[in-house]
Amino acid sequence: MEKQADIFYRELPKVELHAHLNGSVSFQTIEKLIARKPHLNIEHNMTAIRNGQRRTMDECFRVFKVIHQLVDTEEDIFMVAKDVVNEFAADGVKYLELRSTPREEIKTGLTKRRYVETVLEAVKQCKGDGVDIDVRFLVAIDRRNGTEVAMETVKLAEEFMLSTDGLVVGLDLSGDPTVGHGRDLLPALVRAKNCGLKLALHLSEVPSQLEETELLLTLPPDRIGHGTFLHPDVGGSQTLVDAVVKNNIPLELCLTSNVKGQTVPCYSEHHFKFWYQMGHPSVICTDDKGVFSTDLSQEYELAATTFGLSHEDVWKLSQQAIDCTFAPETLKQQLKQRWIDLRPRVFR
Ligand SMILES: CNc1ncnc2c1ncn2[C@@H]1O[C@H](COP(=O)(O)O)[C@@H](O)[C@H]1O
Ligand SMILES: [Zn+2]
């Protein structure tokens, strides 16, 4: 991260709903990982995209491969998860839904189950340490791994949902959007939905996925990641927009991620404008704060300066995000009270 957001945005209580664990690893944590694994010869410029730089989606996905090389043991995952949770808390995030793809690393003996357990242990330790943030977890399906792995992942997520006292709340569908087809993953997603897992799906992140998007919208998902190419001006369709509006599906919008990954030409052309103007539930998120060198305060500030939002508009935006969480009703009420309590301090 190169520049800090204005104090208003940092003190604003925030909800983060779209954060991939390994994309959220900070510069400082990468330093520690590089020191643990000097033989990999990994340098900083291979793990983060600085301000002003742009990458193709393909290049972005190569960055994740590098980070995965650095994060391949239980100890690494534990440290990464703890650091990421602490960093979001330090940035004023009061409620975080973290997502990550369970990985198996034969070399280090890591299993998918241990992977998830380790992340959850880190989250619990943060809670025990009194870190001021509520965290929930979404198990991620990487779309490039196909039908069987997707089904396995859903079964794992289901088990964790039932055994973790509400810490695991849902499922994410992510991975390189140019690889694979949603149709192959539909049975797994249907099963997830039927067993009570909430669905947060990356949808229409790249152009020309009308058919896949239409199909996945029939589920329907509980939230949409990006939805960059849903609306007709960019090759989507009114039918898709209508389906999203009719089902009132909130969008998770990640400005810097989309601009640096070049699916959106510049901030002012971000589809935030389209959905926000319609009054559709839109939640500002980071996606990968480490990889894209940002944080949630900066993303709120960017949205405000780009689209001329007042402090009052920004406050409403962060407050309305509470209703888009997968948190139980009691926690939503607690969060709303937190916002009321914190308001005088933010607007002092
Ligand atoms: C830039 N837009 C994006 N589009 C789609 N998937 C993305 C993504 N950013 C991140 N991921 C998904 O998250 C993984 C890294 O975190 P975890 O190892 O799961 O914690 C990536 O490998 C990819 O599957
Ligand atoms: Zn994402």
Coordinates of N, CA, C and O and ligand atoms in Angstrom, one line a residue, residues 18 20 202 226 287-288, ligand 2:
H18 N -15.7 -9.4 0.4 CA -15.0 -10.1 -0.7 C -13.5 -10.0 -0.6 O -12.9 -9.0 -1.1
H20 N -10.1 -12.6 -0.7 CA -9.5 -13.9 -0.9 C -8.2 -13.9 0.1 O -7.4 -13.0 0.0
H202 N -18.4 -15.5 -8.2 CA -17.9 -14.6 -9.2 C -18.7 -14.8 -10.4 O -18.7 -15.9 -11.0
H226 N -18.2 -9.1 -8.4 CA -17.9 -8.3 -9.6 C -19.1 -8.0 -10.5 O -19.6 -6.9 -10.6
D287 N -11.2 -7.4 -2.7 CA -10.9 -8.6 -3.5 C -9.5 -9.2 -3.0 O -9.5 -10.2 -2.4
D288 N -8.4 -8.5 -3.3 CA -7.1 -9.0 -3.0 C -6.3 -7.8 -2.6 O -5.5 -7.2 -3.4
Ligands
ZN2 ZN -12.6 -12.2 -6.1

